[in-house]
Amino acid sequence: MELLEKARQEGGPPTTKDDELNTFFKDLREESTKIVVPTDKTNAHRLVNITDYNRWVDNHLKEAAIKIKRADIVHLHQEAVTYAESLQTILNAGEYGYLMEGLKSKAIPEPQLLIKDHKEKINNEFPTRLVIPATNFAATFSKLGYLGIKKIFDENNINYAKYTITQASDLKSKLEKLKIKRNQGTIMSMDIVNMYPSCKLKLIKQAFRHYARNLPRRHKKTIEKCIEMI
């Protein structure tokens, strides 16, 4: 409660989100068997029983989790450090420092449960999903590789986001401009299951190379190294 009050004083007048969290904190003070869980797409929170939370997390882990031995993680970290050192000659001091900072953190992210309250309830419960934040010790490789490719594309005025749907509201505004009438067309809505795991690296590589096809050889070489880092 003190942290929330401090945030309000430093960040201006309270918002609806502040009031929502304040209500949750008051409920948690009175009820120790509850926990606050963020929602998936509605930018909100829900107060649920800890027993339900544990059950949902256990179900997700049983379905998709893969156990990794600590020795394997240590070996992976050592390989990452060796690979980072091999890149020292092509990275500037800031880039190399950023890479090593992530490796030295030895960070291992914790799974986070999200409630999908924009979906229909199943057995009187909203569906949930378990996400793993991209904050492990090797995540700086991917981020640095992405930034390298983005910089080259931006400097060469390559419109790689031409067909990107920013969010649902962006799609809605574009569809409205088409002036589609109900009796003249059909719009289908699809929901992709396990979207991110279904994105194969091979397809991502093909997309990078497609947009880089007319770039100078030196840029293509840099992009290949960035893809390797990703």
Short mmCIF file of C-alpha atoms in Angstrom, two decimals:
data_model
loop_
_atom_site.label_atom_id
_atom_site.label_comp_id
_atom_site.label_asym_id
_atom_site.label_seq_id
_atom_site.Cartn_x
_atom_site.Cartn_y
_atom_site.Cartn_z
CA MET A 1 0.00 0.00 0.00
CA GLU A 2 2.86 2.36 0.80
CA LEU A 3 4.46 1.63 -2.59
CA LEU A 4 1.19 2.35 -4.39
CA GLU A 5 0.79 5.65 -2.53
CA LYS A 6 4.39 6.61 -3.37
CA ALA A 7 3.82 5.75 -7.05
CA ARG A 8 0.73 7.96 -7.05
CA GLN A 9 2.61 10.90 -5.58
CA GLU A 10 5.41 10.58 -8.13
CA GLY A 11 3.28 9.69 -11.14
CA GLY A 12 0.39 12.13 -10.84
CA PRO A 13 -3.28 11.61 -9.98
CA PRO A 14 -4.60 8.04 -9.53
CA THR A 15 -5.94 6.20 -12.56
CA THR A 16 -8.60 3.52 -12.91
CA LYS A 17 -5.81 0.94 -12.91
CA ASP A 18 -4.48 2.33 -9.60
CA ASP A 19 -7.93 2.07 -8.04
CA GLU A 20 -8.30 -1.50 -9.30
CA LEU A 21 -4.97 -2.55 -7.79
CA ASN A 22 -5.77 -0.72 -4.57
CA THR A 23 -8.99 -2.74 -4.25
CA PHE A 24 -7.08 -5.97 -4.86
CA PHE A 25 -4.49 -5.08 -2.21
CA LYS A 26 -7.23 -4.41 0.34
CA ASP A 27 -8.84 -7.76 -0.45
CA LEU A 28 -5.49 -9.53 -0.14
CA ARG A 29 -4.92 -7.97 3.26
CA GLU A 30 -8.17 -9.54 4.48
CA GLU A 31 -7.87 -12.83 2.59
CA SER A 32 -4.58 -14.79 2.60
CA THR A 33 -5.88 -17.55 0.32
CA LYS A 34 -6.17 -15.26 -2.71
CA ILE A 35 -3.69 -14.10 -5.34
CA VAL A 36 -3.78 -11.37 -8.00
CA VAL A 37 -3.30 -12.67 -11.56
CA PRO A 38 -2.99 -10.47 -14.68
CA THR A 39 -5.22 -11.10 -17.68
CA ASP A 40 -4.01 -11.96 -21.16
CA LYS A 41 -5.37 -9.24 -23.45
CA THR A 42 -7.80 -7.12 -21.46
CA ASN A 43 -5.12 -5.27 -19.47
CA ALA A 44 -6.73 -6.09 -16.14
CA HIS A 45 -6.28 -8.30 -13.08
CA ARG A 46 -8.38 -10.95 -11.34
CA LEU A 47 -8.40 -12.16 -7.77
CA VAL A 48 -8.35 -15.98 -7.64
CA ASN A 49 -7.86 -18.73 -5.08
CA ILE A 50 -4.26 -19.82 -4.64
CA THR A 51 -5.38 -23.47 -4.94
CA ASP A 52 -6.88 -22.73 -8.37
CA TYR A 53 -3.74 -20.84 -9.41
CA ASN A 54 -1.50 -23.75 -8.40
CA ARG A 55 -3.77 -26.23 -10.21
CA TRP A 56 -3.71 -24.20 -13.43
CA VAL A 57 0.07 -23.82 -13.35
CA ASP A 58 0.57 -27.54 -12.62
CA ASN A 59 -1.67 -28.48 -15.54
CA HIS A 60 0.32 -26.31 -17.94
CA LEU A 61 3.65 -27.67 -16.67
CA LYS A 62 2.47 -31.29 -16.98
CA GLU A 63 1.31 -30.62 -20.52
CA ALA A 64 4.30 -28.77 -21.96
CA ALA A 65 7.22 -28.43 -19.53
CA ILE A 66 10.53 -30.13 -20.22
CA LYS A 67 12.87 -30.76 -17.31
CA ILE A 68 16.46 -29.57 -17.80
CA LYS A 69 19.32 -30.63 -15.57
CA ARG A 70 21.30 -27.88 -13.86
CA ALA A 71 24.50 -29.24 -15.41
CA ASP A 72 23.00 -28.74 -18.87
CA ILE A 73 22.18 -25.10 -18.11
CA VAL A 74 25.71 -24.51 -16.83
CA HIS A 75 27.11 -26.04 -20.04
CA LEU A 76 24.79 -23.89 -22.15
CA HIS A 77 25.97 -20.78 -20.31
CA GLN A 78 29.61 -21.68 -20.93
CA GLU A 79 28.89 -22.16 -24.64
CA ALA A 80 27.12 -18.80 -24.77
CA VAL A 81 30.10 -17.04 -23.18
CA THR A 82 32.48 -18.67 -25.67
CA TYR A 83 30.27 -17.64 -28.59
CA ALA A 84 30.01 -14.07 -27.27
CA GLU A 85 33.80 -13.83 -27.02
CA SER A 86 34.06 -14.92 -30.67
CA LEU A 87 31.93 -11.91 -31.65
CA GLN A 88 34.13 -9.37 -29.89
CA THR A 89 35.99 -8.43 -33.09
CA ILE A 90 32.79 -7.47 -34.97
CA LEU A 91 30.93 -5.72 -32.14
CA ASN A 92 31.67 -2.29 -30.74
CA ALA A 93 32.40 -1.87 -27.02
CA GLY A 94 28.83 -0.98 -26.13
CA GLU A 95 27.33 -3.93 -28.00
CA TYR A 96 29.81 -6.41 -26.53
CA GLY A 97 29.27 -4.99 -23.04
CA TYR A 98 25.50 -5.34 -23.42
CA LEU A 99 25.92 -8.95 -24.53
CA MET A 100 28.18 -9.86 -21.62
CA GLU A 101 25.97 -8.05 -19.12
CA GLY A 102 23.12 -10.40 -19.95
CA LEU A 103 25.36 -13.46 -19.70
CA LYS A 104 26.81 -12.38 -16.36
CA SER A 105 23.30 -12.05 -14.92
CA LYS A 106 22.79 -15.81 -15.38
CA ALA A 107 19.09 -14.98 -15.36
CA ILE A 108 16.51 -17.76 -15.61
CA PRO A 109 12.95 -16.43 -16.10
CA GLU A 110 10.00 -17.63 -14.05
CA PRO A 111 6.78 -18.72 -15.81
CA GLN A 112 3.88 -16.30 -15.54
CA LEU A 113 0.22 -17.31 -15.61
CA LEU A 114 -2.28 -15.17 -17.53
CA ILE A 115 -6.07 -15.45 -17.40
CA LYS A 116 -7.79 -15.29 -20.80
CA ASP A 117 -10.96 -13.57 -19.65
CA HIS A 118 -11.72 -12.45 -23.22
CA LYS A 119 -12.59 -16.10 -23.96
CA GLU A 120 -15.66 -18.16 -23.11
CA LYS A 121 -15.55 -20.00 -19.79
CA ILE A 122 -14.94 -23.75 -19.76
CA ASN A 123 -16.41 -25.62 -16.77
CA ASN A 124 -17.11 -22.23 -15.19
CA GLU A 125 -13.46 -21.15 -15.48
CA PHE A 126 -11.70 -18.88 -17.93
CA PRO A 127 -8.89 -20.50 -19.96
CA THR A 128 -5.35 -19.65 -18.90
CA ARG A 129 -1.95 -19.62 -20.55
CA LEU A 130 1.56 -19.91 -19.15
CA VAL A 131 4.17 -17.60 -20.67
CA ILE A 132 7.93 -17.56 -20.27
CA PRO A 133 9.38 -14.02 -20.42
CA ALA A 134 12.30 -13.67 -22.83
CA THR A 135 14.65 -12.59 -20.06
CA ASN A 136 17.06 -15.52 -19.75
CA PHE A 137 20.81 -14.94 -19.79
CA ALA A 138 21.03 -15.62 -23.55
CA ALA A 139 18.19 -13.25 -24.53
CA THR A 140 20.64 -10.43 -25.31
CA PHE A 141 21.86 -12.40 -28.36
CA SER A 142 18.40 -12.31 -29.96
CA LYS A 143 17.77 -8.68 -29.04
CA LEU A 144 21.13 -7.54 -30.40
CA GLY A 145 20.61 -9.55 -33.60
CA TYR A 146 17.15 -8.06 -34.06
CA LEU A 147 18.39 -4.51 -33.52
CA GLY A 148 21.21 -5.06 -36.01
CA ILE A 149 18.83 -6.21 -38.74
CA LYS A 150 16.32 -3.47 -37.95
CA LYS A 151 19.01 -0.79 -38.18
CA ILE A 152 20.13 -1.98 -41.63
CA PHE A 153 16.55 -2.16 -42.92
CA ASP A 154 15.68 1.28 -41.51
CA GLU A 155 18.82 2.92 -42.93
CA ASN A 156 17.98 1.51 -46.36
CA ASN A 157 14.30 2.51 -46.17
CA ILE A 158 13.02 -1.05 -46.40
CA ASN A 159 9.33 -1.23 -45.47
CA TYR A 160 9.36 -4.59 -43.68
CA ALA A 161 6.19 -3.78 -41.71
CA LYS A 162 3.93 -3.19 -44.72
CA TYR A 163 1.74 -6.22 -43.96
CA THR A 164 2.07 -6.15 -40.18
CA ILE A 165 -1.11 -5.93 -38.12
CA THR A 166 -0.15 -3.74 -35.18
CA GLN A 167 -3.18 -4.67 -33.09
CA ALA A 168 -6.88 -5.48 -33.46
CA SER A 169 -7.88 -1.79 -33.59
CA ASP A 170 -5.45 -1.24 -36.47
CA LEU A 171 -7.02 -4.11 -38.41
CA LYS A 172 -10.50 -2.75 -37.66
CA SER A 173 -9.66 0.71 -39.03
CA LYS A 174 -8.19 -0.79 -42.23
CA LEU A 175 -11.22 -2.99 -42.79
CA GLU A 176 -13.55 -0.03 -42.32
CA LYS A 177 -11.72 1.89 -45.04
CA LEU A 178 -12.54 -0.93 -47.49
CA LYS A 179 -16.26 -0.12 -47.04
CA ILE A 180 -17.23 -3.79 -47.04
CA LYS A 181 -20.98 -4.42 -46.82
CA ARG A 182 -22.54 -7.43 -45.12
CA ASN A 183 -24.35 -8.63 -48.22
CA GLN A 184 -21.22 -8.32 -50.38
CA GLY A 185 -18.59 -10.22 -48.44
CA THR A 186 -17.74 -12.59 -45.62
CA ILE A 187 -15.19 -12.02 -42.86
CA MET A 188 -13.78 -15.04 -41.03
CA SER A 189 -12.23 -14.82 -37.57
CA MET A 190 -9.50 -17.32 -36.69
CA ASP A 191 -7.69 -17.97 -33.43
CA ILE A 192 -4.21 -19.47 -33.71
CA VAL A 193 -3.35 -22.12 -31.12
CA ASN A 194 0.20 -21.88 -29.74
CA MET A 195 1.10 -19.08 -32.14
CA TYR A 196 4.67 -18.38 -31.08
CA PRO A 197 5.88 -22.01 -30.95
CA SER A 198 4.44 -22.42 -34.46
CA CYS A 199 6.73 -19.68 -35.84
CA LYS A 200 9.64 -21.65 -37.29
CA LEU A 201 13.09 -20.08 -37.52
CA LYS A 202 13.41 -21.27 -41.12
CA LEU A 203 10.49 -19.06 -42.20
CA ILE A 204 11.88 -16.10 -40.26
CA LYS A 205 15.24 -16.51 -42.03
CA GLN A 206 13.49 -16.57 -45.40
CA ALA A 207 11.66 -13.34 -44.54
CA PHE A 208 14.90 -11.58 -43.54
CA ARG A 209 16.65 -12.70 -46.72
CA HIS A 210 13.68 -11.67 -48.86
CA TYR A 211 13.78 -8.08 -47.62
CA ALA A 212 17.59 -8.03 -47.84
CA ARG A 213 17.76 -9.41 -51.40
CA ASN A 214 18.69 -6.05 -53.00
CA LEU A 215 21.11 -4.88 -50.30
CA PRO A 216 24.90 -4.67 -50.76
CA ARG A 217 26.93 -7.79 -49.98
CA ARG A 218 28.38 -6.31 -46.77
CA HIS A 219 24.89 -5.72 -45.36
CA LYS A 220 23.81 -9.25 -46.27
CA LYS A 221 26.85 -10.61 -44.46
CA THR A 222 26.00 -8.62 -41.34
CA ILE A 223 22.39 -9.77 -41.49
CA GLU A 224 23.49 -13.42 -41.65
CA LYS A 225 25.57 -12.92 -38.53
CA CYS A 226 22.58 -11.28 -36.80
CA ILE A 227 20.38 -14.22 -37.81
CA GLU A 228 22.98 -16.55 -36.30
CA MET A 229 22.77 -14.60 -33.03
CA ILE A 230 18.99 -14.82 -33.02
#
